[in-house]
Amino acid sequence: MSDRLADQFFDAAIGLLQRVRDEEGAAIEAAGALLADTVAAGGRLFAFGAGHSSLAAQDVVYRAGGLAVMNLLAVPGVVGVDVMPATLGSALERVDGLAAAVLDSSPLRAGDVLVIVSLSGRNALPVEMAMNARALGVRVIGVTSVAYATETKSRHSSGTFLKDHCDLVLDSKIAVGDAELTLDSVPAPFAPASTVVTAALLQAVVATAAGVLADRGIEPPLLRSGNVDGGHEWNGRVLEQYRDRIFYRS
């Protein structure tokens, strides 16, 4: 049984990745071009996610093969499940006004890009983060499951979802509930695939951005693995060259 369930999960995840590749290609290209435009113009890149959605955001920050100028917009208590109790993070996502306070104390400014990852896109924090960021002149890329907007109710006072406040939307195609498998003998669905799909979406966007920059004759500010010879030296040069656009070092 366990082997068959593992195969079912891989099949489900592969199917979702194929859907995203086939149906979101234009949006991925547009998002990659926006990142490239911003880098070329001297702008800065930021990524935000709450709870498990933060995993995909963290995956494109300060990593081998990634853009050095991608920064994490961290909200204390909601980045991952390291806060105790872990349920506090879920509660903070629903707090009105928290996004405004975070943005007021962040380095985000007009001309920057903010990638907001939220599977449901229904909570106050991602909705207000997108609304307030755009009011500052920041371009917003939302990574979300559009299905939630038709099958659930918004938890924001406006009744809107993250997707309603973005310059570009990448639909992860994840079904409401984020669980790919069921068994008659198990009372709840299980095996979420949102992290796999969302991380792949964002890496596809970053890859596109690197290619667009290269096509324009601009060397993408990419980091190398610190575990290969010369990696630390390479990264030191990149981090120094782009130090005014990097905020995870201080």
PDB file of C-alpha atoms in Angstrom:
ATOM      1  CA  MET A   1       0.000   0.000   0.000  1.00  0.00           C
ATOM      2  CA  SER A   2       2.730   2.525   0.942  1.00  0.00           C
ATOM      3  CA  ASP A   3       4.519   2.091  -2.383  1.00  0.00           C
ATOM      4  CA  ARG A   4       1.310   2.587  -4.329  1.00  0.00           C
ATOM      5  CA  LEU A   5       0.487   5.740  -2.349  1.00  0.00           C
ATOM      6  CA  ALA A   6       3.951   7.101  -3.018  1.00  0.00           C
ATOM      7  CA  ASP A   7       3.444   6.521  -6.733  1.00  0.00           C
ATOM      8  CA  GLN A   8       0.033   8.201  -6.567  1.00  0.00           C
ATOM      9  CA  PHE A   9       1.537  11.256  -4.928  1.00  0.00           C
ATOM     10  CA  PHE A  10       4.334  11.500  -7.501  1.00  0.00           C
ATOM     11  CA  ASP A  11       1.767  11.138 -10.278  1.00  0.00           C
ATOM     12  CA  ALA A  12      -0.376  13.888  -8.745  1.00  0.00           C
ATOM     13  CA  ALA A  13       2.589  16.229  -8.310  1.00  0.00           C
ATOM     14  CA  ILE A  14       3.851  15.570 -11.837  1.00  0.00           C
ATOM     15  CA  GLY A  15       0.376  16.186 -13.203  1.00  0.00           C
ATOM     16  CA  LEU A  16       0.173  19.528 -11.429  1.00  0.00           C
ATOM     17  CA  LEU A  17       3.615  20.528 -12.675  1.00  0.00           C
ATOM     18  CA  GLN A  18       2.582  19.667 -16.227  1.00  0.00           C
ATOM     19  CA  ARG A  19      -0.585  21.759 -15.881  1.00  0.00           C
ATOM     20  CA  VAL A  20       1.380  24.707 -14.567  1.00  0.00           C
ATOM     21  CA  ARG A  21       3.928  24.389 -17.369  1.00  0.00           C
ATOM     22  CA  ASP A  22       1.220  24.179 -20.047  1.00  0.00           C
ATOM     23  CA  GLU A  23      -1.285  26.705 -18.672  1.00  0.00           C
ATOM     24  CA  GLU A  24       0.903  29.272 -16.902  1.00  0.00           C
ATOM     25  CA  GLY A  25       3.678  29.588 -19.465  1.00  0.00           C
ATOM     26  CA  ALA A  26       2.721  33.101 -20.567  1.00  0.00           C
ATOM     27  CA  ALA A  27       2.417  34.306 -16.973  1.00  0.00           C
ATOM     28  CA  ILE A  28       5.775  32.773 -16.072  1.00  0.00           C
ATOM     29  CA  GLU A  29       7.416  34.517 -19.039  1.00  0.00           C
ATOM     30  CA  ALA A  30       5.829  37.829 -18.057  1.00  0.00           C
ATOM     31  CA  ALA A  31       6.911  37.454 -14.435  1.00  0.00           C
ATOM     32  CA  GLY A  32      10.465  36.592 -15.459  1.00  0.00           C
ATOM     33  CA  ALA A  33      10.576  39.602 -17.762  1.00  0.00           C
ATOM     34  CA  LEU A  34       9.348  41.843 -14.930  1.00  0.00           C
ATOM     35  CA  LEU A  35      12.131  40.607 -12.651  1.00  0.00           C
ATOM     36  CA  ALA A  36      14.660  41.177 -15.424  1.00  0.00           C
ATOM     37  CA  ASP A  37      13.324  44.669 -16.130  1.00  0.00           C
ATOM     38  CA  THR A  38      13.584  45.515 -12.445  1.00  0.00           C
ATOM     39  CA  VAL A  39      17.140  44.214 -12.092  1.00  0.00           C
ATOM     40  CA  ALA A  40      18.217  46.062 -15.241  1.00  0.00           C
ATOM     41  CA  ALA A  41      16.662  49.297 -13.959  1.00  0.00           C
ATOM     42  CA  GLY A  42      18.435  49.095 -10.598  1.00  0.00           C
ATOM     43  CA  GLY A  43      15.389  47.946  -8.655  1.00  0.00           C
ATOM     44  CA  ARG A  44      15.249  45.420  -5.848  1.00  0.00           C
ATOM     45  CA  LEU A  45      13.386  42.112  -5.581  1.00  0.00           C
ATOM     46  CA  PHE A  46      11.528  40.795  -2.534  1.00  0.00           C
ATOM     47  CA  ALA A  47       9.591  37.615  -1.758  1.00  0.00           C
ATOM     48  CA  PHE A  48       7.035  37.043   0.989  1.00  0.00           C
ATOM     49  CA  GLY A  49       5.017  34.087   2.176  1.00  0.00           C
ATOM     50  CA  ALA A  50       3.305  33.143   5.413  1.00  0.00           C
ATOM     51  CA  GLY A  51       3.289  29.717   7.032  1.00  0.00           C
ATOM     52  CA  HIS A  52       4.186  26.943   4.616  1.00  0.00           C
ATOM     53  CA  SER A  53       3.853  29.402   1.747  1.00  0.00           C
ATOM     54  CA  SER A  54       7.017  31.008   3.098  1.00  0.00           C
ATOM     55  CA  LEU A  55       8.984  27.905   2.121  1.00  0.00           C
ATOM     56  CA  ALA A  56       8.733  28.725  -1.586  1.00  0.00           C
ATOM     57  CA  ALA A  57       9.589  32.364  -0.888  1.00  0.00           C
ATOM     58  CA  GLN A  58      12.673  31.358   1.085  1.00  0.00           C
ATOM     59  CA  ASP A  59      13.692  28.971  -1.687  1.00  0.00           C
ATOM     60  CA  VAL A  60      14.548  31.853  -4.039  1.00  0.00           C
ATOM     61  CA  VAL A  61      16.499  33.913  -1.486  1.00  0.00           C
ATOM     62  CA  TYR A  62      20.304  33.619  -1.037  1.00  0.00           C
ATOM     63  CA  ARG A  63      20.711  30.285  -2.721  1.00  0.00           C
ATOM     64  CA  ALA A  64      22.970  28.685  -5.287  1.00  0.00           C
ATOM     65  CA  GLY A  65      21.708  29.341  -8.801  1.00  0.00           C
ATOM     66  CA  GLY A  66      19.442  32.132  -7.577  1.00  0.00           C
ATOM     67  CA  LEU A  67      19.388  35.877  -8.036  1.00  0.00           C
ATOM     68  CA  ALA A  68      21.505  37.593  -5.388  1.00  0.00           C
ATOM     69  CA  VAL A  69      19.162  40.601  -5.342  1.00  0.00           C
ATOM     70  CA  MET A  70      16.112  38.584  -4.239  1.00  0.00           C
ATOM     71  CA  ASN A  71      15.381  39.414  -0.593  1.00  0.00           C
ATOM     72  CA  LEU A  72      13.011  37.862   1.923  1.00  0.00           C
ATOM     73  CA  LEU A  73      10.367  40.205   3.295  1.00  0.00           C
ATOM     74  CA  ALA A  74      10.052  38.640   6.707  1.00  0.00           C
ATOM     75  CA  VAL A  75       7.122  39.141   9.059  1.00  0.00           C
ATOM     76  CA  PRO A  76       8.042  38.020  12.593  1.00  0.00           C
ATOM     77  CA  GLY A  77       5.886  35.115  13.673  1.00  0.00           C
ATOM     78  CA  VAL A  78       4.611  34.082  10.260  1.00  0.00           C
ATOM     79  CA  VAL A  79       7.730  32.901   8.403  1.00  0.00           C
ATOM     80  CA  GLY A  80       7.521  29.119   8.600  1.00  0.00           C
ATOM     81  CA  VAL A  81       6.498  27.134  11.660  1.00  0.00           C
ATOM     82  CA  ASP A  82       9.403  28.028  13.941  1.00  0.00           C
ATOM     83  CA  VAL A  83       7.281  30.353  16.072  1.00  0.00           C
ATOM     84  CA  MET A  84       5.859  28.825  19.258  1.00  0.00           C
ATOM     85  CA  PRO A  85       3.067  27.990  19.322  1.00  0.00           C
ATOM     86  CA  ALA A  86       2.983  27.252  15.599  1.00  0.00           C
ATOM     87  CA  THR A  87      -0.700  28.159  15.517  1.00  0.00           C
ATOM     88  CA  LEU A  88       0.214  31.787  16.234  1.00  0.00           C
ATOM     89  CA  GLY A  89       1.433  32.173  12.671  1.00  0.00           C
ATOM     90  CA  SER A  90      -2.000  31.228  11.317  1.00  0.00           C
ATOM     91  CA  ALA A  91      -3.629  33.730  13.653  1.00  0.00           C
ATOM     92  CA  LEU A  92      -1.291  36.552  12.613  1.00  0.00           C
ATOM     93  CA  GLU A  93      -2.207  36.030   8.949  1.00  0.00           C
ATOM     94  CA  ARG A  94      -5.703  37.213   9.817  1.00  0.00           C
ATOM     95  CA  VAL A  95      -4.692  40.390  11.647  1.00  0.00           C
ATOM     96  CA  ASP A  96      -5.790  43.579   9.913  1.00  0.00           C
ATOM     97  CA  GLY A  97      -3.123  46.271   9.671  1.00  0.00           C
ATOM     98  CA  LEU A  98      -0.111  44.001  10.130  1.00  0.00           C
ATOM     99  CA  ALA A  99       0.941  44.289   6.485  1.00  0.00           C
ATOM    100  CA  ALA A 100       0.955  48.084   6.612  1.00  0.00           C
ATOM    101  CA  ALA A 101       3.167  48.040   9.706  1.00  0.00           C
ATOM    102  CA  VAL A 102       5.591  45.636   8.029  1.00  0.00           C
ATOM    103  CA  LEU A 103       5.830  47.655   4.825  1.00  0.00           C
ATOM    104  CA  ASP A 104       6.302  50.914   6.736  1.00  0.00           C
ATOM    105  CA  SER A 105       9.446  49.493   8.324  1.00  0.00           C
ATOM    106  CA  SER A 106      10.714  47.643   5.246  1.00  0.00           C
ATOM    107  CA  PRO A 107      13.148  48.860   2.551  1.00  0.00           C
ATOM    108  CA  LEU A 108      10.547  48.389  -0.214  1.00  0.00           C
ATOM    109  CA  ARG A 109      10.164  51.411  -2.475  1.00  0.00           C
ATOM    110  CA  ALA A 110       8.597  52.379  -5.780  1.00  0.00           C
ATOM    111  CA  GLY A 111      10.117  50.474  -8.688  1.00  0.00           C
ATOM    112  CA  ASP A 112      10.770  47.311  -6.678  1.00  0.00           C
ATOM    113  CA  VAL A 113       9.016  43.968  -7.179  1.00  0.00           C
ATOM    114  CA  LEU A 114       7.356  41.960  -4.420  1.00  0.00           C
ATOM    115  CA  VAL A 115       6.469  38.302  -4.961  1.00  0.00           C
ATOM    116  CA  ILE A 116       3.682  37.287  -2.582  1.00  0.00           C
ATOM    117  CA  VAL A 117       3.075  33.574  -2.070  1.00  0.00           C
ATOM    118  CA  SER A 118      -0.229  32.563  -0.521  1.00  0.00           C
ATOM    119  CA  LEU A 119      -1.943  29.305  -1.399  1.00  0.00           C
ATOM    120  CA  SER A 120      -5.449  30.463  -0.507  1.00  0.00           C
ATOM    121  CA  GLY A 121      -4.892  34.195  -0.935  1.00  0.00           C
ATOM    122  CA  ARG A 122      -7.849  34.767   1.369  1.00  0.00           C
ATOM    123  CA  ASN A 123      -6.275  36.024   4.591  1.00  0.00           C
ATOM    124  CA  ALA A 124      -5.858  39.674   5.529  1.00  0.00           C
ATOM    125  CA  LEU A 125      -2.054  39.636   5.536  1.00  0.00           C
ATOM    126  CA  PRO A 126      -1.360  38.700   1.891  1.00  0.00           C
ATOM    127  CA  VAL A 127      -4.320  40.742   0.621  1.00  0.00           C
ATOM    128  CA  GLU A 128      -3.237  43.891   2.473  1.00  0.00           C
ATOM    129  CA  MET A 129       0.416  43.262   1.624  1.00  0.00           C
ATOM    130  CA  ALA A 130      -0.446  43.383  -2.072  1.00  0.00           C
ATOM    131  CA  MET A 131      -2.781  46.372  -1.724  1.00  0.00           C
ATOM    132  CA  ASN A 132      -0.330  48.459   0.284  1.00  0.00           C
ATOM    133  CA  ALA A 133       2.706  47.490  -1.787  1.00  0.00           C
ATOM    134  CA  ARG A 134       1.033  48.603  -5.009  1.00  0.00           C
ATOM    135  CA  ALA A 135       0.025  51.865  -3.344  1.00  0.00           C
ATOM    136  CA  LEU A 136       3.750  52.445  -2.762  1.00  0.00           C
ATOM    137  CA  GLY A 137       4.507  51.930  -6.451  1.00  0.00           C
ATOM    138  CA  VAL A 138       5.780  48.382  -6.001  1.00  0.00           C
ATOM    139  CA  ARG A 139       4.927  45.825  -8.686  1.00  0.00           C
ATOM    140  CA  VAL A 140       3.315  42.702  -7.218  1.00  0.00           C
ATOM    141  CA  ILE A 141       3.481  39.123  -8.473  1.00  0.00           C
ATOM    142  CA  GLY A 142       0.995  36.848  -6.715  1.00  0.00           C
ATOM    143  CA  VAL A 143       1.519  33.084  -6.520  1.00  0.00           C
ATOM    144  CA  THR A 144      -1.722  31.485  -5.404  1.00  0.00           C
ATOM    145  CA  SER A 145      -4.406  28.916  -6.147  1.00  0.00           C
ATOM    146  CA  VAL A 146      -7.124  30.794  -7.992  1.00  0.00           C
ATOM    147  CA  ALA A 147      -9.600  28.031  -7.117  1.00  0.00           C
ATOM    148  CA  TYR A 148      -9.858  29.356  -3.560  1.00  0.00           C
ATOM    149  CA  ALA A 149     -11.450  32.572  -4.824  1.00  0.00           C
ATOM    150  CA  THR A 150     -14.405  30.639  -6.220  1.00  0.00           C
ATOM    151  CA  GLU A 151     -14.723  27.968  -3.534  1.00  0.00           C
ATOM    152  CA  THR A 152     -14.033  29.898  -0.306  1.00  0.00           C
ATOM    153  CA  LYS A 153     -14.798  33.301   1.187  1.00  0.00           C
ATOM    154  CA  SER A 154     -12.219  36.013   1.698  1.00  0.00           C
ATOM    155  CA  ARG A 155     -11.184  36.750   5.273  1.00  0.00           C
ATOM    156  CA  HIS A 156     -10.395  40.358   4.393  1.00  0.00           C
ATOM    157  CA  SER A 157     -12.943  43.094   5.013  1.00  0.00           C
ATOM    158  CA  SER A 158     -12.921  43.988   1.299  1.00  0.00           C
ATOM    159  CA  GLY A 159     -14.092  40.530   0.328  1.00  0.00           C
ATOM    160  CA  THR A 160     -11.203  40.300  -2.128  1.00  0.00           C
ATOM    161  CA  PHE A 161      -8.354  37.838  -2.583  1.00  0.00           C
ATOM    162  CA  LEU A 162      -4.632  38.204  -3.258  1.00  0.00           C
ATOM    163  CA  LYS A 163      -5.229  37.635  -6.961  1.00  0.00           C
ATOM    164  CA  ASP A 164      -7.334  40.803  -7.114  1.00  0.00           C
ATOM    165  CA  HIS A 165      -4.421  43.069  -6.167  1.00  0.00           C
ATOM    166  CA  CYS A 166      -1.528  41.840  -8.323  1.00  0.00           C
ATOM    167  CA  ASP A 167       0.146  43.030 -11.490  1.00  0.00           C
ATOM    168  CA  LEU A 168       0.703  39.389 -12.423  1.00  0.00           C
ATOM    169  CA  VAL A 169      -0.821  36.187 -11.042  1.00  0.00           C
ATOM    170  CA  LEU A 170       0.685  32.707 -11.194  1.00  0.00           C
ATOM    171  CA  ASP A 171      -1.947  30.038 -10.549  1.00  0.00           C
ATOM    172  CA  SER A 172      -0.532  26.970  -8.800  1.00  0.00           C
ATOM    173  CA  LYS A 173      -3.638  24.905  -9.720  1.00  0.00           C
ATOM    174  CA  ILE A 174      -3.691  23.385  -6.226  1.00  0.00           C
ATOM    175  CA  ALA A 175      -7.119  22.128  -5.213  1.00  0.00           C
ATOM    176  CA  VAL A 176      -8.810  23.673  -2.183  1.00  0.00           C
ATOM    177  CA  GLY A 177      -7.556  21.853   0.896  1.00  0.00           C
ATOM    178  CA  ASP A 178      -4.080  21.117  -0.493  1.00  0.00           C
ATOM    179  CA  ALA A 179      -4.197  17.334  -0.181  1.00  0.00           C
ATOM    180  CA  GLU A 180      -3.787  15.047  -3.173  1.00  0.00           C
ATOM    181  CA  LEU A 181      -4.648  11.634  -1.731  1.00  0.00           C
ATOM    182  CA  THR A 182      -7.566   9.982   0.019  1.00  0.00           C
ATOM    183  CA  LEU A 183      -8.261   6.555   1.497  1.00  0.00           C
ATOM    184  CA  ASP A 184     -11.525   5.091   2.680  1.00  0.00           C
ATOM    185  CA  SER A 185      -9.777   4.059   5.904  1.00  0.00           C
ATOM    186  CA  VAL A 186      -8.384   7.565   6.572  1.00  0.00           C
ATOM    187  CA  PRO A 187     -10.879  10.257   7.623  1.00  0.00           C
ATOM    188  CA  ALA A 188      -8.931  13.213   6.181  1.00  0.00           C
ATOM    189  CA  PRO A 189      -7.262  13.829   2.809  1.00  0.00           C
ATOM    190  CA  PHE A 190      -3.469  13.917   2.910  1.00  0.00           C
ATOM    191  CA  ALA A 191      -0.243  14.473   0.918  1.00  0.00           C
ATOM    192  CA  PRO A 192      -0.053  18.200   0.077  1.00  0.00           C
ATOM    193  CA  ALA A 193       1.749  19.232  -3.121  1.00  0.00           C
ATOM    194  CA  SER A 194       1.629  23.016  -2.909  1.00  0.00           C
ATOM    195  CA  THR A 195       5.252  23.436  -1.816  1.00  0.00           C
ATOM    196  CA  VAL A 196       6.558  21.307  -4.695  1.00  0.00           C
ATOM    197  CA  VAL A 197       4.497  23.152  -7.291  1.00  0.00           C
ATOM    198  CA  THR A 198       4.935  26.674  -5.938  1.00  0.00           C
ATOM    199  CA  ALA A 199       8.696  26.286  -5.548  1.00  0.00           C
ATOM    200  CA  ALA A 200       8.921  25.019  -9.126  1.00  0.00           C
ATOM    201  CA  LEU A 201       6.854  27.968 -10.354  1.00  0.00           C
ATOM    202  CA  LEU A 202       9.163  30.484  -8.716  1.00  0.00           C
ATOM    203  CA  GLN A 203      12.315  28.755  -9.927  1.00  0.00           C
ATOM    204  CA  ALA A 204      10.879  28.824 -13.454  1.00  0.00           C
ATOM    205  CA  VAL A 205      10.346  32.573 -13.094  1.00  0.00           C
ATOM    206  CA  VAL A 206      13.911  33.103 -11.844  1.00  0.00           C
ATOM    207  CA  ALA A 207      15.292  30.981 -14.694  1.00  0.00           C
ATOM    208  CA  THR A 208      13.311  33.062 -17.166  1.00  0.00           C
ATOM    209  CA  ALA A 209      14.627  36.286 -15.637  1.00  0.00           C
ATOM    210  CA  ALA A 210      18.221  35.084 -15.915  1.00  0.00           C
ATOM    211  CA  GLY A 211      17.681  34.215 -19.565  1.00  0.00           C
ATOM    212  CA  VAL A 212      16.065  37.557 -20.374  1.00  0.00           C
ATOM    213  CA  LEU A 213      18.955  39.445 -18.785  1.00  0.00           C
ATOM    214  CA  ALA A 214      21.487  37.354 -20.686  1.00  0.00           C
ATOM    215  CA  ASP A 215      19.649  37.989 -23.953  1.00  0.00           C
ATOM    216  CA  ARG A 216      20.011  41.713 -23.282  1.00  0.00           C
ATOM    217  CA  GLY A 217      23.731  41.404 -22.730  1.00  0.00           C
ATOM    218  CA  ILE A 218      23.408  41.838 -18.947  1.00  0.00           C
ATOM    219  CA  GLU A 219      25.116  39.301 -16.712  1.00  0.00           C
ATOM    220  CA  PRO A 220      22.483  38.011 -14.260  1.00  0.00           C
ATOM    221  CA  PRO A 221      23.538  38.531 -10.619  1.00  0.00           C
ATOM    222  CA  LEU A 222      23.561  34.813  -9.840  1.00  0.00           C
ATOM    223  CA  LEU A 223      25.014  33.109  -6.792  1.00  0.00           C
ATOM    224  CA  ARG A 224      27.059  29.911  -6.961  1.00  0.00           C
ATOM    225  CA  SER A 225      27.142  27.040  -4.518  1.00  0.00           C
ATOM    226  CA  GLY A 226      29.504  27.625  -1.647  1.00  0.00           C
ATOM    227  CA  ASN A 227      30.305  23.916  -1.789  1.00  0.00           C
ATOM    228  CA  VAL A 228      32.131  24.081  -5.115  1.00  0.00           C
ATOM    229  CA  ASP A 229      35.671  25.365  -5.536  1.00  0.00           C
ATOM    230  CA  GLY A 230      35.671  29.116  -6.021  1.00  0.00           C
ATOM    231  CA  GLY A 231      32.055  29.464  -4.933  1.00  0.00           C
ATOM    232  CA  HIS A 232      32.722  31.665  -1.918  1.00  0.00           C
ATOM    233  CA  GLU A 233      34.965  33.973  -3.913  1.00  0.00           C
ATOM    234  CA  TRP A 234      32.392  34.279  -6.694  1.00  0.00           C
ATOM    235  CA  ASN A 235      29.617  35.030  -4.232  1.00  0.00           C
ATOM    236  CA  GLY A 236      31.736  37.575  -2.411  1.00  0.00           C
ATOM    237  CA  ARG A 237      32.180  39.535  -5.614  1.00  0.00           C
ATOM    238  CA  VAL A 238      28.484  39.395  -6.494  1.00  0.00           C
ATOM    239  CA  LEU A 239      27.372  40.372  -2.999  1.00  0.00           C
ATOM    240  CA  GLU A 240      29.772  43.308  -3.010  1.00  0.00           C
ATOM    241  CA  GLN A 241      28.714  44.466  -6.469  1.00  0.00           C
ATOM    242  CA  TYR A 242      25.026  44.467  -5.528  1.00  0.00           C
ATOM    243  CA  ARG A 243      25.357  45.341  -1.843  1.00  0.00           C
ATOM    244  CA  ASP A 244      22.968  48.304  -2.154  1.00  0.00           C
ATOM    245  CA  ARG A 245      20.182  45.949  -3.264  1.00  0.00           C
ATOM    246  CA  ILE A 246      20.777  43.155  -0.777  1.00  0.00           C
ATOM    247  CA  PHE A 247      19.183  43.265   2.678  1.00  0.00           C
ATOM    248  CA  TYR A 248      19.773  39.764   4.060  1.00  0.00           C
ATOM    249  CA  ARG A 249      23.366  40.550   5.061  1.00  0.00           C
ATOM    250  CA  SER A 250      22.621  43.151   7.714  1.00  0.00           C
TER     251      SER A 250
END
